[in-house]
Short mmCIF file of C-alpha atoms in Angstrom, two decimals:
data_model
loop_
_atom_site.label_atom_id
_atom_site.label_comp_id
_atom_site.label_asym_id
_atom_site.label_seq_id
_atom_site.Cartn_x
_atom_site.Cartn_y
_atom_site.Cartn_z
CA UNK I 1454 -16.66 7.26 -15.66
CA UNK I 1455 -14.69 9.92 -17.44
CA UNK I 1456 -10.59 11.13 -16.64
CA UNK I 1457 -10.70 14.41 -14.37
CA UNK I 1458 -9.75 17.45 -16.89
CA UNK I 1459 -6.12 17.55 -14.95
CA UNK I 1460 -5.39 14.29 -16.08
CA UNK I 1461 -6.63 14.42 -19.59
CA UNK I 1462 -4.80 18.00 -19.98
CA UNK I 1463 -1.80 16.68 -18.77
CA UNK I 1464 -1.62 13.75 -21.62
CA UNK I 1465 -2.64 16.07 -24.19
CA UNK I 1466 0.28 17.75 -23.65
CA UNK I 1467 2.63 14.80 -22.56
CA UNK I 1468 3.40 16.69 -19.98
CA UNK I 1469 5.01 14.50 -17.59
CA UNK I 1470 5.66 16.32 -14.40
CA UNK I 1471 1.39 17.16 -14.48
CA UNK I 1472 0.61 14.11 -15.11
CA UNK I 1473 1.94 11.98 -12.53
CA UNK I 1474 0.63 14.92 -9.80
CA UNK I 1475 -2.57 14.84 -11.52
CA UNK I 1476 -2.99 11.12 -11.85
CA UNK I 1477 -2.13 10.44 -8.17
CA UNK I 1478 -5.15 11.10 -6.07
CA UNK I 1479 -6.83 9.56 -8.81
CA UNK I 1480 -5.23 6.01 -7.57
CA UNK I 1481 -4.35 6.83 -4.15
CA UNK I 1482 -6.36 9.53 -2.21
CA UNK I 1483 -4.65 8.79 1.33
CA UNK I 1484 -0.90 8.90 0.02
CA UNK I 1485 -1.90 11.52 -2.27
CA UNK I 1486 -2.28 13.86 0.73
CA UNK I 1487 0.67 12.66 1.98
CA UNK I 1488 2.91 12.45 -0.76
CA UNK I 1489 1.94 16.56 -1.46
CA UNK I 1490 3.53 17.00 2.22
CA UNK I 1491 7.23 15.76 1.04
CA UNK I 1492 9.52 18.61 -0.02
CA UNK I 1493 11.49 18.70 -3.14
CA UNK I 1494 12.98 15.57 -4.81
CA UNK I 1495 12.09 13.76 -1.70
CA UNK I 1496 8.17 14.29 -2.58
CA UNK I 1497 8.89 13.55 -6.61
CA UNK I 1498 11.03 10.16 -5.54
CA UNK I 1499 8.38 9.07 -3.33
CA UNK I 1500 5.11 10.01 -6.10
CA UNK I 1501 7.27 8.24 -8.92
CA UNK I 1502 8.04 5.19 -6.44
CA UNK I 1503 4.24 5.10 -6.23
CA UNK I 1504 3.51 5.07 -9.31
CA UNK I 1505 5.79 2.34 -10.32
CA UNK I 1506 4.49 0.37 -7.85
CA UNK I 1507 1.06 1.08 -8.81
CA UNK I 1508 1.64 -0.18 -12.32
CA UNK I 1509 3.18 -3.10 -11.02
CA UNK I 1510 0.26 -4.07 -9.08
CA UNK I 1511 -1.61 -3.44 -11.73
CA UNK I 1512 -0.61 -5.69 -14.22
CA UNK I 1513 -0.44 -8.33 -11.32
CA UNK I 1514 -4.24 -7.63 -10.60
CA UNK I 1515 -5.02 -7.32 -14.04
CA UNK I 1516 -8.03 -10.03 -15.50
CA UNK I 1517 -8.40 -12.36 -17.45
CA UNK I 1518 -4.36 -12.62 -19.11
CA UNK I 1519 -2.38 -15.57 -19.29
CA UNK I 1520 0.10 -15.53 -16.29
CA UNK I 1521 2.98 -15.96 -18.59
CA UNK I 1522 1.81 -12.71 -20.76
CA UNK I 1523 2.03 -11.18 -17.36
CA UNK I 1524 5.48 -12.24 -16.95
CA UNK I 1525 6.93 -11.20 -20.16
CA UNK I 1526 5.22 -7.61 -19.09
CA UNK I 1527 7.28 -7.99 -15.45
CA UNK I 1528 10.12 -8.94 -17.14
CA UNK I 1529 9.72 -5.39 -19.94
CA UNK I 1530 8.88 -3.23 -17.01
CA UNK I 1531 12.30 -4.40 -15.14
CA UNK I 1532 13.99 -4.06 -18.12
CA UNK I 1533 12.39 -0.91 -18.94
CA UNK I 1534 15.04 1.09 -16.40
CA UNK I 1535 17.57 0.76 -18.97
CA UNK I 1536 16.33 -0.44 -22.23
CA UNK I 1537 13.77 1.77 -24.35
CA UNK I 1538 12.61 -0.81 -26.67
CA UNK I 1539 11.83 -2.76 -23.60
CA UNK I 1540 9.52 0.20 -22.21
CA UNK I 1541 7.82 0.51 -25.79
CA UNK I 1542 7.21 -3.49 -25.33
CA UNK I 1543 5.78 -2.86 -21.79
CA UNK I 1544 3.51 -0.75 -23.17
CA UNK I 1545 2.26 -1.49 -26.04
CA UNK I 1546 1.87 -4.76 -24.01
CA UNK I 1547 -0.44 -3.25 -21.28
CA UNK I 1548 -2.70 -1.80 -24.30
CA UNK I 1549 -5.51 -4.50 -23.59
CA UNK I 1550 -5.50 -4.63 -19.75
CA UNK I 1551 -9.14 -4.31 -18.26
CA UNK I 1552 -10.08 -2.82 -14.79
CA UNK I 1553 -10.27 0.52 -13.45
CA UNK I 1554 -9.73 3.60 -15.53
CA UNK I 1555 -7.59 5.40 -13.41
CA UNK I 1556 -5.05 2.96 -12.95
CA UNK I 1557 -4.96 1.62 -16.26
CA UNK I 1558 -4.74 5.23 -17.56
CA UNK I 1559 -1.39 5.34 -15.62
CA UNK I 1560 -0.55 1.73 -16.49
CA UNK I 1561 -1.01 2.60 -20.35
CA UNK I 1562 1.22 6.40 -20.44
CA UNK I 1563 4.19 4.23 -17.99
CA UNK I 1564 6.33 6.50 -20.94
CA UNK I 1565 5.31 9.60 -18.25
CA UNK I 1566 6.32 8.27 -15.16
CA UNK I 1567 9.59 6.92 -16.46
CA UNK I 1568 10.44 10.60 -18.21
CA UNK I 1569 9.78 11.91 -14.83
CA UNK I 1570 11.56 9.32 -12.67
CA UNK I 1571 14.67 10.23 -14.92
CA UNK I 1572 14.66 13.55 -13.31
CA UNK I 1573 15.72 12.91 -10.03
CA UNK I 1574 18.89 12.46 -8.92
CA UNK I 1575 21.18 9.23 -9.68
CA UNK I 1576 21.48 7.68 -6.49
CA UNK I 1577 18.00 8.56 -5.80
CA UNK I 1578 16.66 6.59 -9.00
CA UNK I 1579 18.90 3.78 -7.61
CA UNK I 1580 16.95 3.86 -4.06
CA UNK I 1581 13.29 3.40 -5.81
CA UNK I 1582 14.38 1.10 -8.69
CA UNK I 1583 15.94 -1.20 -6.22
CA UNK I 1584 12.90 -1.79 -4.15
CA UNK I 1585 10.30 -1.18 -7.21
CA UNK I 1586 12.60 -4.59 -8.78
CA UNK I 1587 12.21 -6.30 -5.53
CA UNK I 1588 8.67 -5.80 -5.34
CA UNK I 1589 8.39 -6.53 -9.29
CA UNK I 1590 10.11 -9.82 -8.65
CA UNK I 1591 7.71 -11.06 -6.15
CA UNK I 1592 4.53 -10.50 -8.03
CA UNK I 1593 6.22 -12.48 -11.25
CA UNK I 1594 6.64 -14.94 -8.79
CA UNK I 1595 3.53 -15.41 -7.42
CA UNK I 1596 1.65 -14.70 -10.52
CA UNK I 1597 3.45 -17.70 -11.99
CA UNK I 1598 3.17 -20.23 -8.90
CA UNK I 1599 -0.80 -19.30 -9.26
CA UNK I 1600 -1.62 -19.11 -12.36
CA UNK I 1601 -5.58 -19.68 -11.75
CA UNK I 1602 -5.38 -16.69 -9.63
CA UNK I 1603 -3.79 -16.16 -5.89
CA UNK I 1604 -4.13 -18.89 -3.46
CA UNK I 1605 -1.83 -18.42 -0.39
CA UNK I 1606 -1.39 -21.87 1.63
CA UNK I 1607 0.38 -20.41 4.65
CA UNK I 1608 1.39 -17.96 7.26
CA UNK I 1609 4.84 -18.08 5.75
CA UNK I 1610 3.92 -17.84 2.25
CA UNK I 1611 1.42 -14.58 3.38
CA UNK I 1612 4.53 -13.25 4.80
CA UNK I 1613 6.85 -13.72 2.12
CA UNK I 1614 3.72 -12.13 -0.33
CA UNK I 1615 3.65 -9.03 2.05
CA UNK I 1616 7.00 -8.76 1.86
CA UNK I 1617 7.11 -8.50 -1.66
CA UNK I 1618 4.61 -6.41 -2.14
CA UNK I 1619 4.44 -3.70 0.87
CA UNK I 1620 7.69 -4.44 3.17
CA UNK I 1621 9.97 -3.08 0.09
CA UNK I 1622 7.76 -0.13 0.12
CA UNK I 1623 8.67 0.21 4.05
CA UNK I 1624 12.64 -0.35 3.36
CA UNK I 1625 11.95 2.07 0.15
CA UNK I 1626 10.73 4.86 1.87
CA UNK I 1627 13.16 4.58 5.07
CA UNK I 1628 15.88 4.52 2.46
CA UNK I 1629 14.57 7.88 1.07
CA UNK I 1630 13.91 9.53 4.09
CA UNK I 1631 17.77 8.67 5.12
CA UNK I 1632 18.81 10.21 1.52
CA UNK I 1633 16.86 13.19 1.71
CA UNK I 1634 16.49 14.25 5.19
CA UNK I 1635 19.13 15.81 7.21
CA UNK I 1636 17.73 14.98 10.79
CA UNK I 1637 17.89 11.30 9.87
CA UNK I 1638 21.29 10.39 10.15
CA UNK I 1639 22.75 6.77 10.29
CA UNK I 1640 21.77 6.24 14.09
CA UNK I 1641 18.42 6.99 13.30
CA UNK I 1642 18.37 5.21 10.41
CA UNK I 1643 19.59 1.96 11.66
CA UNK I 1644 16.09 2.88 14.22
CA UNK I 1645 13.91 3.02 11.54
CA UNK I 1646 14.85 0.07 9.61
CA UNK I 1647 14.31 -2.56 12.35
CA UNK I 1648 10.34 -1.32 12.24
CA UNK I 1649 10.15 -0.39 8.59
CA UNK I 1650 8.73 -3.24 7.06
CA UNK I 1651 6.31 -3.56 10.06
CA UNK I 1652 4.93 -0.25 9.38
CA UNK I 1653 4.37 -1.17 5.71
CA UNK I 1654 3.21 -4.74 6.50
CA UNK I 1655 0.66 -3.59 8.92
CA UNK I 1656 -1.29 -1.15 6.46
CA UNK I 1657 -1.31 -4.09 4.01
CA UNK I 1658 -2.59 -6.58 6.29
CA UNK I 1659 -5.67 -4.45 7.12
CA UNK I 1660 -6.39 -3.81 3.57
CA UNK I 1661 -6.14 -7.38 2.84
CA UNK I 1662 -8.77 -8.38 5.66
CA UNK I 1663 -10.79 -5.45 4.66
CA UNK I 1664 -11.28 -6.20 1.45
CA UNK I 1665 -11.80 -10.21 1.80
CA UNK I 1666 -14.80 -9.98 -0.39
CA UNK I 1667 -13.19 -7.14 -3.03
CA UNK I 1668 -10.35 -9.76 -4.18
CA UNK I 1669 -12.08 -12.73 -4.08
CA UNK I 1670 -14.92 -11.41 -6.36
CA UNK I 1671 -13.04 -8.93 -8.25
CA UNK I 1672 -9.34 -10.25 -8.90
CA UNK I 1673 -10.22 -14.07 -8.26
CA UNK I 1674 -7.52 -13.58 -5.06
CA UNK I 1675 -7.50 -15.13 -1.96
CA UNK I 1676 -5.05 -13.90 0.50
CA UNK I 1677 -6.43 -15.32 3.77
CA UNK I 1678 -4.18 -18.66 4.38
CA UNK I 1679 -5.83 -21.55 3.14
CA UNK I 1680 -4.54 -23.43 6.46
CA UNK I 1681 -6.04 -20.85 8.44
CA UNK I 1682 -9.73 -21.96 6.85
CA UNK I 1683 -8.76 -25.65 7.05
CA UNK I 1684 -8.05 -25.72 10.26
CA UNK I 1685 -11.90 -23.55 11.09
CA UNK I 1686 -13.45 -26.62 8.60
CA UNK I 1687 -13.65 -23.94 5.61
CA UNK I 1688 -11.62 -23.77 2.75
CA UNK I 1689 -10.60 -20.97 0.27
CA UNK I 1690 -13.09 -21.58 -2.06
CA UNK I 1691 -15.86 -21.12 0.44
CA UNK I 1692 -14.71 -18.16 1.98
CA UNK I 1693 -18.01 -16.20 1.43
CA UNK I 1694 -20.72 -19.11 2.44
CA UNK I 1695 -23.00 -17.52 4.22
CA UNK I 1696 -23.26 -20.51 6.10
CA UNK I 1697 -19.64 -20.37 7.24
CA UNK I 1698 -19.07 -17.16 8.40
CA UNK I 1699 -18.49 -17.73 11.64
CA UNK I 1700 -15.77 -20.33 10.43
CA UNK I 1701 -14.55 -18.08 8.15
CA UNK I 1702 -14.36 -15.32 10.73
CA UNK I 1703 -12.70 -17.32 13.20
CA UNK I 1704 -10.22 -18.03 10.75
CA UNK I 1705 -8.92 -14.71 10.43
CA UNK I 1706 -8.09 -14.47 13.78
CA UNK I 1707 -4.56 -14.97 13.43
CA UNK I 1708 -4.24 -12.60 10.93
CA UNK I 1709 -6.12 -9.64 13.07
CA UNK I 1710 -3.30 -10.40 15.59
CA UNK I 1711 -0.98 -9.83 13.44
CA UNK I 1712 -2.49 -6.81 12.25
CA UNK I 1713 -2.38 -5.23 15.72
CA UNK I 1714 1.06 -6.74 16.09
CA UNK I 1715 3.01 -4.59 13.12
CA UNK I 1716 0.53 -1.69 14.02
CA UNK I 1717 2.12 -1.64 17.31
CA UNK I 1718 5.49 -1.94 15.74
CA UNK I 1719 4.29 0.63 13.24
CA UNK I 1720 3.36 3.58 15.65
CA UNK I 1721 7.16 3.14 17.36
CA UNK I 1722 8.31 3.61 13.67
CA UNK I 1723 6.57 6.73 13.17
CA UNK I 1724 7.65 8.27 16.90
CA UNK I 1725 11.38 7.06 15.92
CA UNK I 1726 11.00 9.68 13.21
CA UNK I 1727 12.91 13.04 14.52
CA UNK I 1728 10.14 16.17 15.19
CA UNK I 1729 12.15 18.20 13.15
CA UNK I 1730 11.31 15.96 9.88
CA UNK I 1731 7.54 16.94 10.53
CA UNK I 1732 6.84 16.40 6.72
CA UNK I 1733 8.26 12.83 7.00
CA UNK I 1734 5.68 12.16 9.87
CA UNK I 1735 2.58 13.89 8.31
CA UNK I 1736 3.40 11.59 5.50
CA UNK I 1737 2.91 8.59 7.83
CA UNK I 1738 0.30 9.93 10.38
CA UNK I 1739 -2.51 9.40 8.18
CA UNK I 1740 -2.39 5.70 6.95
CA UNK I 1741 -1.43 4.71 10.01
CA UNK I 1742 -4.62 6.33 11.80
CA UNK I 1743 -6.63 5.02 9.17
CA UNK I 1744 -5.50 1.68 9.24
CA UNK I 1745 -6.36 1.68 13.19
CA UNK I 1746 -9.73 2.75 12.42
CA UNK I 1747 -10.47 0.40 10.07
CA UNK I 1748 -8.98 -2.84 11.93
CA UNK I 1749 -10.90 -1.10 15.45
CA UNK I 1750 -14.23 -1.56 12.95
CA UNK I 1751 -13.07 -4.50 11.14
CA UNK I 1752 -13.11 -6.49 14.87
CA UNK I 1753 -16.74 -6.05 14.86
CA UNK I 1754 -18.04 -6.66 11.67
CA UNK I 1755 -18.52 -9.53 9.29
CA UNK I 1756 -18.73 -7.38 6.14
CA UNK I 1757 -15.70 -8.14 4.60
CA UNK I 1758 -16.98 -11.98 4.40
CA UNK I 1759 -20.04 -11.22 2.74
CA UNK I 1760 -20.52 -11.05 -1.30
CA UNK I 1761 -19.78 -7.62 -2.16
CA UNK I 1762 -19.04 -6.02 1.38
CA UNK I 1763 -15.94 -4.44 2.71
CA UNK I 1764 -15.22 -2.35 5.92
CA UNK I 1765 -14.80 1.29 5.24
CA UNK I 1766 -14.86 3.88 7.97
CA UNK I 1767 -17.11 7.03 7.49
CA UNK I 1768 -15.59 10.40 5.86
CA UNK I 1769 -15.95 12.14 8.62
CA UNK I 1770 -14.24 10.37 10.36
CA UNK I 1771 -11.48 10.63 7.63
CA UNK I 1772 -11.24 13.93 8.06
CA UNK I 1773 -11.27 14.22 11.95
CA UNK I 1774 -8.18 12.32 11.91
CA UNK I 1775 -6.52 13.76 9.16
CA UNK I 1776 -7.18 17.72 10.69
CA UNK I 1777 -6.02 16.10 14.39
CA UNK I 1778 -3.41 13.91 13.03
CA UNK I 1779 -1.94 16.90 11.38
CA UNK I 1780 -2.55 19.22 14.73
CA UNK I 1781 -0.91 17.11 16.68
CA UNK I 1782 2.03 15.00 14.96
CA UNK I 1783 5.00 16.74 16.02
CA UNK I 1784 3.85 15.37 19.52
CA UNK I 1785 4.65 11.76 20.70
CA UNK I 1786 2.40 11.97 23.44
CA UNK I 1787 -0.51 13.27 21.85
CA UNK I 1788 -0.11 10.68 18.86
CA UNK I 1789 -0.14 8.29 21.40
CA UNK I 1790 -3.42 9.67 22.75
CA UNK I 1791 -4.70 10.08 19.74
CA UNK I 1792 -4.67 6.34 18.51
CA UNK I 1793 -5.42 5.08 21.70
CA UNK I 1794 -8.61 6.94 21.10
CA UNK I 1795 -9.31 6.01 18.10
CA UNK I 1796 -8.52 2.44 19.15
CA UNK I 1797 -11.70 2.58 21.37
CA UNK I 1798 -14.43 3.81 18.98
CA UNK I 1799 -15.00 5.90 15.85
CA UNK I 1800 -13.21 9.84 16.35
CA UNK I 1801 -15.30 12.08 15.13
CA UNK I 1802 -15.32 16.21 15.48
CA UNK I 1803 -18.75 18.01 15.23
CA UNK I 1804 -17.62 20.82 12.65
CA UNK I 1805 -16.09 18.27 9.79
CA UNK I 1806 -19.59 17.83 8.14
#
């Protein structure tokens, strides 16, 4: 697997404005289409806030280290805001991560995304780097409390990990969208922030049951609550016995319900958001639809349970909702429609092959 030329023009150059654009869809494809929606410094806050985060994650995900080599590299990357030796540590420190290219391309030039980050304005770079530290702070934690790899025990403890790692996202982005966009006053922002972390809680839960299998095999992580398995007579290691999977499957329960619980809470979010900041609700429409695609499938299948499977909905289906989604955002009703459709079965137009 080789860089796309964008990406390997853009560090030839250093050139750190085209290579965070360039490297984006290469880690994200969803909030890559979203992200190019956002106007001005709005969009640039929000790509560099991903980006951060994305490095974050993946030194958290990262193989094979010693969980207290991946602390030290937490504690350079916080530190890295303010302190340049600290950023040179960071990353000369993230030199001999393994995984996937893309993201340890953007993990290894972090130099870029920080040179670009210090564009935006001051109380913008305050906005991200307060919820990037917050979300920082919670994978140092629980990389250190599991230092043979993830194990979460409880409900509580997968809420506080969801927290950390996708509810400061939701706080993040309602933060920015207050900040940046003039038909989101204080009223409405007060609206927002009582379903923000729902919204961003709800797209990680379905990623986390959808990809069961993914972070057992792949990043020795196992997010399901190993009370939840107990309680179905299975444990976490045993999550993918074939000869438990209805066990397993029943154990997950819980978390489906929750998953159509902060979905529900999620769609309000996104209606709460004014017409007039269309851009602000294309950004959302998308992950959102997808995520109620995938948990509609996710109901019905076992995949996720079994060595090497995952739930993924088709590409058509993809693009259906991301041509409708986009045709029909700046209406509450016919969002409403829409995921109520897609709720049902798989939404699919005839002229997106």
């Amino acid at each position: 697997m080789s860089l796309p030329a964008p990406v390997s023009e853009a560090l030839a150059r250093r050139d750190a404005a085209r290579f965070c654009a360039a490297i984006l869809p290469a880690v994200s494809r969803t909030f890559a289409l979203g992200i190019k929606a956002l106007p001005g410094d709005l969009g640039q806050a929000v790509l560099d806030a991903y980006l951060l985060c994305r490095i974050a994650d993946t030194v958290e995900d990262a193989p094979g280290i010693d969980p207290q080599v991946k602390a030290a590299l937490f504690d350079d990357f916080l530190a890295a805001f303010d302190s340049p030796a600290a950023l040179a540590r960071f990353t000369a420190g993230v030199q001999g991560l393994t995984g996937d290219l893309a993201h340890l391309t953007l993990t290894k030039n972090t130099p870029l995304v920080f040179a670009h980050f210090a564009q935006l304005p001051p109380n913008t770079q305050h906005l991200v780097r307060k919820w990037v530290a917050e979300m920082a702070v919670g994978m140092r934690k629980f990389v250190l409390l599991y230092p043979d790899g993830i194990r979460i025990q409880t409900i509580d403890e997968y809420k506080e990990y969801c927290y950390y790692v996708a509810g400061t996202v939701g706080y993040m982005l309602t933060d920015l969208w207050h900040e940046h966009s003039s038909s989101i006053g204080a009223r409405r922002y007060a609206i927002l922030r009582e379903r923000c972390r729902a919204f961003a809680e709800a797209l990680q839960t379905v990623n986390i049951l959808k990809d069961v299998a993914v972070d057992a095999e792949k990043e020795n992580s196992v997010y399901v609550p190993e009370e939840l398995l107990r309680a179905h007579g299975s444990t976490q290691s045993r999550i993918l016995a074939p000869e438990l999977i209805a066990s397993n499957r029943e154990a997950l329960t819980q978390l489906i319900r929750l998953a159509w619980h902060d979905l529900e809470e999620a769609l309000v979010y996104l209606l709460d958001i004014p017409r007039r900041a269309v851009r602000i609700r294309l950004f959302c429409i998308l992950p959102l639809l997808l995520a109620y695609a995938t948990l509609r499938d996710l109901v019905q299948s076992n995949a996720m349970l079994q060595p090497g499977g995952s739930v993924k909905i088709t590409r058509r289906e993809v693009k259906s909702l991301l041509m409708t989604g986009s045709m029909l955002v700046m209406s509450n009703a016919g969002v409403r429609w829409l995921v109520a459709r897609v709720r049902r079965r798989s939404f699919e137009l005839a002229f997106t092959d």
